[in-house]
Amino acid sequence: MDKEGTSVFIGEGSIRTRVAQLAKKISGDYADVDELLLVGVLRGCYIFLADLSRLLTVRRRIDFIAVTTYEQAITMPGAVRLLMDVRSDIAGKHVLIVDDILDTGKTLRYLQQTFKARNPASLKTCVLLRKSERLVEEVQVDYLGFDIPDVWVVGYGLDYADQDRALPYIGMVKTKKA
Ligand code: IMP
Ligand code: MG
């Protein structure tokens, strides 16, 4: 797939408005807890988490995990592997997983199962984008930014072959057929 160009798909203003709405909702929902542990899924989450976490009004801590999928696996295509775990013990904590995009759902499903087994006080998920047509795994999303069609998006943390992460807007990649 060769990249031909990028067009603005969700503009900066729309992202800002939606992230503020999510932050308000999350702050309200967690108003009574001592502390919220935000766990960002690297690397795509980094801008979303930075913006979201600064708008929250609840006491919070930030941690990160990194995952990858075994692209080459024949027996278990799309199987997820943990590259870097959180630093803290999440038992008894109120945990909110923050991810950039839900595509097949395999990443988030894996993380939900892995984290649930560690007995957090509560476990919820916040995802900026969801490609609902692509979902193969049933995954519970508690806070969602936008539902989008099956297109490849970049910017605001998301990449195409590790490029375009730092675009201030969410762009749609146009590819030319080889
Ligand atoms: P999953 O298929 O739901 O496990 O998606 C896993 C990961 O694929 C996401 O967290 C992203 O890092 C990446 N991904 C899926 N679709 C896109 C896209 O359109 N742009 C950039 N990254 C994507
Ligand atoms: Mg990701």
Short mmCIF file of C-alpha atoms and ligand atoms in Angstrom, two decimals:
data_model
loop_
_atom_site.label_atom_id
_atom_site.label_comp_id
_atom_site.label_asym_id
_atom_site.label_seq_id
_atom_site.Cartn_x
_atom_site.Cartn_y
_atom_site.Cartn_z
CA MET A 1 0.00 0.00 0.00
CA ASP A 2 1.55 3.30 -1.05
CA LYS A 3 0.44 6.46 0.63
CA GLU A 4 -0.75 9.15 -1.72
CA GLY A 5 -1.89 11.83 0.68
CA THR A 6 -3.83 12.67 3.78
CA SER A 7 -7.08 14.58 4.09
CA VAL A 8 -8.53 16.05 7.26
CA PHE A 9 -11.09 13.64 8.66
CA ILE A 10 -11.73 15.01 12.16
CA GLY A 11 -10.53 18.56 12.70
CA GLU A 12 -8.75 19.98 15.73
CA GLY A 13 -11.84 21.79 16.99
CA SER A 14 -14.02 18.68 16.86
CA ILE A 15 -11.40 16.64 18.67
CA ARG A 16 -11.02 19.30 21.38
CA THR A 17 -14.78 19.50 21.92
CA ARG A 18 -15.20 15.73 22.13
CA VAL A 19 -12.22 15.19 24.44
CA ALA A 20 -13.60 17.89 26.77
CA GLN A 21 -16.99 16.12 26.81
CA LEU A 22 -15.33 12.81 27.64
CA ALA A 23 -13.26 14.41 30.40
CA LYS A 24 -16.36 15.96 31.92
CA LYS A 25 -18.23 12.65 31.88
CA ILE A 26 -15.29 10.72 33.33
CA SER A 27 -14.71 13.34 36.03
CA GLY A 28 -18.36 13.07 37.04
CA ASP A 29 -18.40 9.29 37.05
CA TYR A 30 -15.27 9.06 39.21
CA ALA A 31 -16.02 12.07 41.44
CA ASP A 32 -16.31 9.85 44.51
CA VAL A 33 -13.22 7.68 44.11
CA ASP A 34 -9.93 8.44 45.88
CA GLU A 35 -7.85 8.12 42.79
CA LEU A 36 -8.16 7.08 39.17
CA LEU A 37 -5.35 5.18 37.46
CA LEU A 38 -5.18 6.02 33.76
CA VAL A 39 -3.37 3.35 31.78
CA GLY A 40 -2.40 4.48 28.29
CA VAL A 41 -1.72 1.98 25.54
CA LEU A 42 1.47 3.07 23.80
CA ARG A 43 2.22 4.52 21.43
CA GLY A 44 -1.00 5.68 19.82
CA CYS A 45 -2.56 7.01 23.02
CA TYR A 46 0.07 9.60 23.86
CA ILE A 47 -1.63 12.77 22.62
CA PHE A 48 -5.16 11.72 23.52
CA LEU A 49 -4.08 10.76 27.03
CA ALA A 50 -2.12 14.00 27.45
CA ASP A 51 -5.15 16.10 26.52
CA LEU A 52 -7.71 13.99 28.38
CA SER A 53 -5.73 13.68 31.59
CA ARG A 54 -5.17 17.44 31.82
CA LEU A 55 -8.90 18.12 31.61
CA LEU A 56 -9.93 15.70 34.35
CA THR A 57 -10.89 17.10 37.72
CA VAL A 58 -10.42 13.87 39.69
CA ARG A 59 -7.21 12.81 41.40
CA ARG A 60 -5.35 10.69 38.92
CA ARG A 61 -2.15 8.85 38.20
CA ILE A 62 -0.80 7.94 34.80
CA ASP A 63 0.83 4.68 33.77
CA PHE A 64 1.54 3.04 30.43
CA ILE A 65 1.63 -0.32 28.75
CA ALA A 66 2.93 -1.29 25.34
CA VAL A 67 1.57 -4.13 23.25
CA THR A 68 2.17 -5.59 19.85
CA THR A 69 0.45 -8.15 17.67
CA TYR A 70 2.17 -11.19 16.27
CA GLU A 71 1.64 -10.30 12.61
CA GLN A 72 3.42 -13.40 11.35
CA ALA A 73 1.58 -15.93 13.49
CA ILE A 74 -0.17 -18.56 11.43
CA THR A 75 -1.75 -20.44 14.28
CA MET A 76 -3.06 -17.39 16.15
CA PRO A 77 -3.32 -14.44 13.74
CA GLY A 78 -3.53 -11.14 15.54
CA ALA A 79 -2.53 -12.59 18.91
CA VAL A 80 -1.45 -9.86 21.29
CA ARG A 81 1.79 -9.73 23.25
CA LEU A 82 2.63 -7.45 26.15
CA LEU A 83 5.89 -5.56 25.47
CA MET A 84 5.85 -3.37 28.57
CA ASP A 85 3.68 -3.73 31.64
CA VAL A 86 2.43 -1.10 34.08
CA ARG A 87 4.80 -0.22 36.92
CA SER A 88 2.22 -0.32 39.65
CA ASP A 89 0.12 -3.07 41.17
CA ILE A 90 -3.43 -2.41 39.98
CA ALA A 91 -5.15 -4.57 42.61
CA GLY A 92 -7.79 -2.51 44.42
CA LYS A 93 -7.33 0.46 42.04
CA HIS A 94 -9.86 2.16 39.83
CA VAL A 95 -8.37 1.59 36.40
CA LEU A 96 -9.26 3.29 33.12
CA ILE A 97 -7.54 1.91 30.02
CA VAL A 98 -7.04 4.65 27.43
CA ASP A 99 -6.48 3.58 23.83
CA ASP A 100 -6.36 5.35 20.50
CA ILE A 101 -8.48 3.14 18.29
CA LEU A 102 -10.53 0.00 18.38
CA ASP A 103 -10.12 -1.89 15.13
CA THR A 104 -10.58 -5.66 15.43
CA GLY A 105 -10.84 -5.31 19.20
CA LYS A 106 -8.15 -7.88 19.90
CA THR A 107 -5.83 -5.52 21.75
CA LEU A 108 -8.46 -4.18 24.09
CA ARG A 109 -9.97 -7.58 24.71
CA TYR A 110 -6.59 -8.97 25.66
CA LEU A 111 -5.94 -6.04 28.00
CA GLN A 112 -9.34 -6.31 29.64
CA GLN A 113 -8.79 -10.00 30.35
CA THR A 114 -5.23 -9.48 31.59
CA PHE A 115 -6.17 -6.61 33.88
CA LYS A 116 -9.36 -8.15 35.21
CA ALA A 117 -7.32 -11.08 36.49
CA ARG A 118 -5.34 -8.66 38.69
CA ASN A 119 -8.42 -7.69 40.70
CA PRO A 120 -8.74 -3.93 40.23
CA ALA A 121 -11.50 -2.17 42.20
CA SER A 122 -13.00 -1.29 38.82
CA LEU A 123 -11.94 -1.55 35.19
CA LYS A 124 -13.26 0.62 32.37
CA THR A 125 -12.10 1.59 28.91
CA CYS A 126 -11.88 4.86 27.05
CA VAL A 127 -11.21 4.81 23.31
CA LEU A 128 -10.96 7.78 20.99
CA LEU A 129 -12.00 6.02 17.79
CA ARG A 130 -13.87 2.84 16.92
CA LYS A 131 -14.18 1.13 13.53
CA SER A 132 -17.39 -0.70 14.28
CA GLU A 133 -17.50 -2.48 10.90
CA ARG A 134 -14.18 -4.14 11.71
CA LEU A 135 -14.90 -5.40 15.22
CA VAL A 136 -14.39 -9.14 15.45
CA GLU A 137 -14.14 -9.36 19.23
CA GLU A 138 -16.91 -8.28 21.52
CA VAL A 139 -15.40 -5.50 23.57
CA GLN A 140 -17.01 -3.27 26.13
CA VAL A 141 -16.19 0.42 25.62
CA ASP A 142 -17.29 2.76 28.40
CA TYR A 143 -16.17 6.06 26.90
CA LEU A 144 -15.97 6.54 23.13
CA GLY A 145 -14.86 9.55 21.12
CA PHE A 146 -16.04 8.80 17.60
CA ASP A 147 -17.35 5.88 15.56
CA ILE A 148 -15.64 5.90 12.17
CA PRO A 149 -15.87 3.81 8.99
CA ASP A 150 -13.18 1.33 7.94
CA VAL A 151 -10.54 3.80 6.77
CA TRP A 152 -6.90 4.18 7.85
CA VAL A 153 -6.51 7.22 10.06
CA VAL A 154 -3.39 9.08 11.19
CA GLY A 155 -2.48 11.98 13.42
CA TYR A 156 -3.27 12.90 17.02
CA GLY A 157 -1.04 9.98 18.04
CA LEU A 158 -2.01 7.52 15.31
CA ASP A 159 0.48 6.44 12.68
CA TYR A 160 0.86 5.01 9.24
CA ALA A 161 4.17 3.09 9.09
CA ASP A 162 5.30 5.20 12.06
CA GLN A 163 4.66 8.48 10.26
CA ASP A 164 2.18 11.29 10.86
CA ARG A 165 1.65 10.74 14.60
CA ALA A 166 2.15 14.40 15.44
CA LEU A 167 -0.48 15.84 13.08
CA PRO A 168 -2.81 18.05 15.15
CA TYR A 169 -5.92 16.64 13.43
CA ILE A 170 -7.09 13.14 12.54
CA GLY A 171 -6.42 12.54 8.88
CA MET A 172 -7.59 9.89 6.47
CA VAL A 173 -4.87 8.20 4.44
CA LYS A 174 -5.41 7.95 0.72
CA THR A 175 -3.52 5.09 -0.84
CA LYS A 176 -2.72 4.36 -4.43
CA LYS A 177 -3.11 0.84 -5.68
CA ALA A 178 0.23 -0.63 -6.75
P1 IMP B 1 -7.09 -3.94 17.25
O1 IMP B 1 -7.27 -4.59 15.90
O2 IMP B 1 -8.41 -3.44 17.81
O3 IMP B 1 -6.35 -4.83 18.17
O4 IMP B 1 -6.24 -2.64 16.97
C1 IMP B 1 -5.02 -2.51 17.44
C2 IMP B 1 -4.20 -1.33 17.05
O5 IMP B 1 -4.06 -1.20 15.64
C3 IMP B 1 -4.71 0.02 17.50
O6 IMP B 1 -4.50 0.27 18.87
C4 IMP B 1 -3.82 0.91 16.63
O7 IMP B 1 -2.55 1.06 17.22
C5 IMP B 1 -3.72 0.13 15.35
N1 IMP B 1 -4.66 0.65 14.33
C6 IMP B 1 -5.81 0.10 13.89
N2 IMP B 1 -6.40 0.86 12.97
C7 IMP B 1 -5.61 1.97 12.82
C8 IMP B 1 -5.69 3.15 11.99
O8 IMP B 1 -6.63 3.39 11.20
N3 IMP B 1 -4.66 4.03 12.13
C9 IMP B 1 -3.63 3.84 12.98
N4 IMP B 1 -3.51 2.77 13.77
C10 IMP B 1 -4.50 1.82 13.69
MG MG B 2 -2.91 1.23 19.83
#
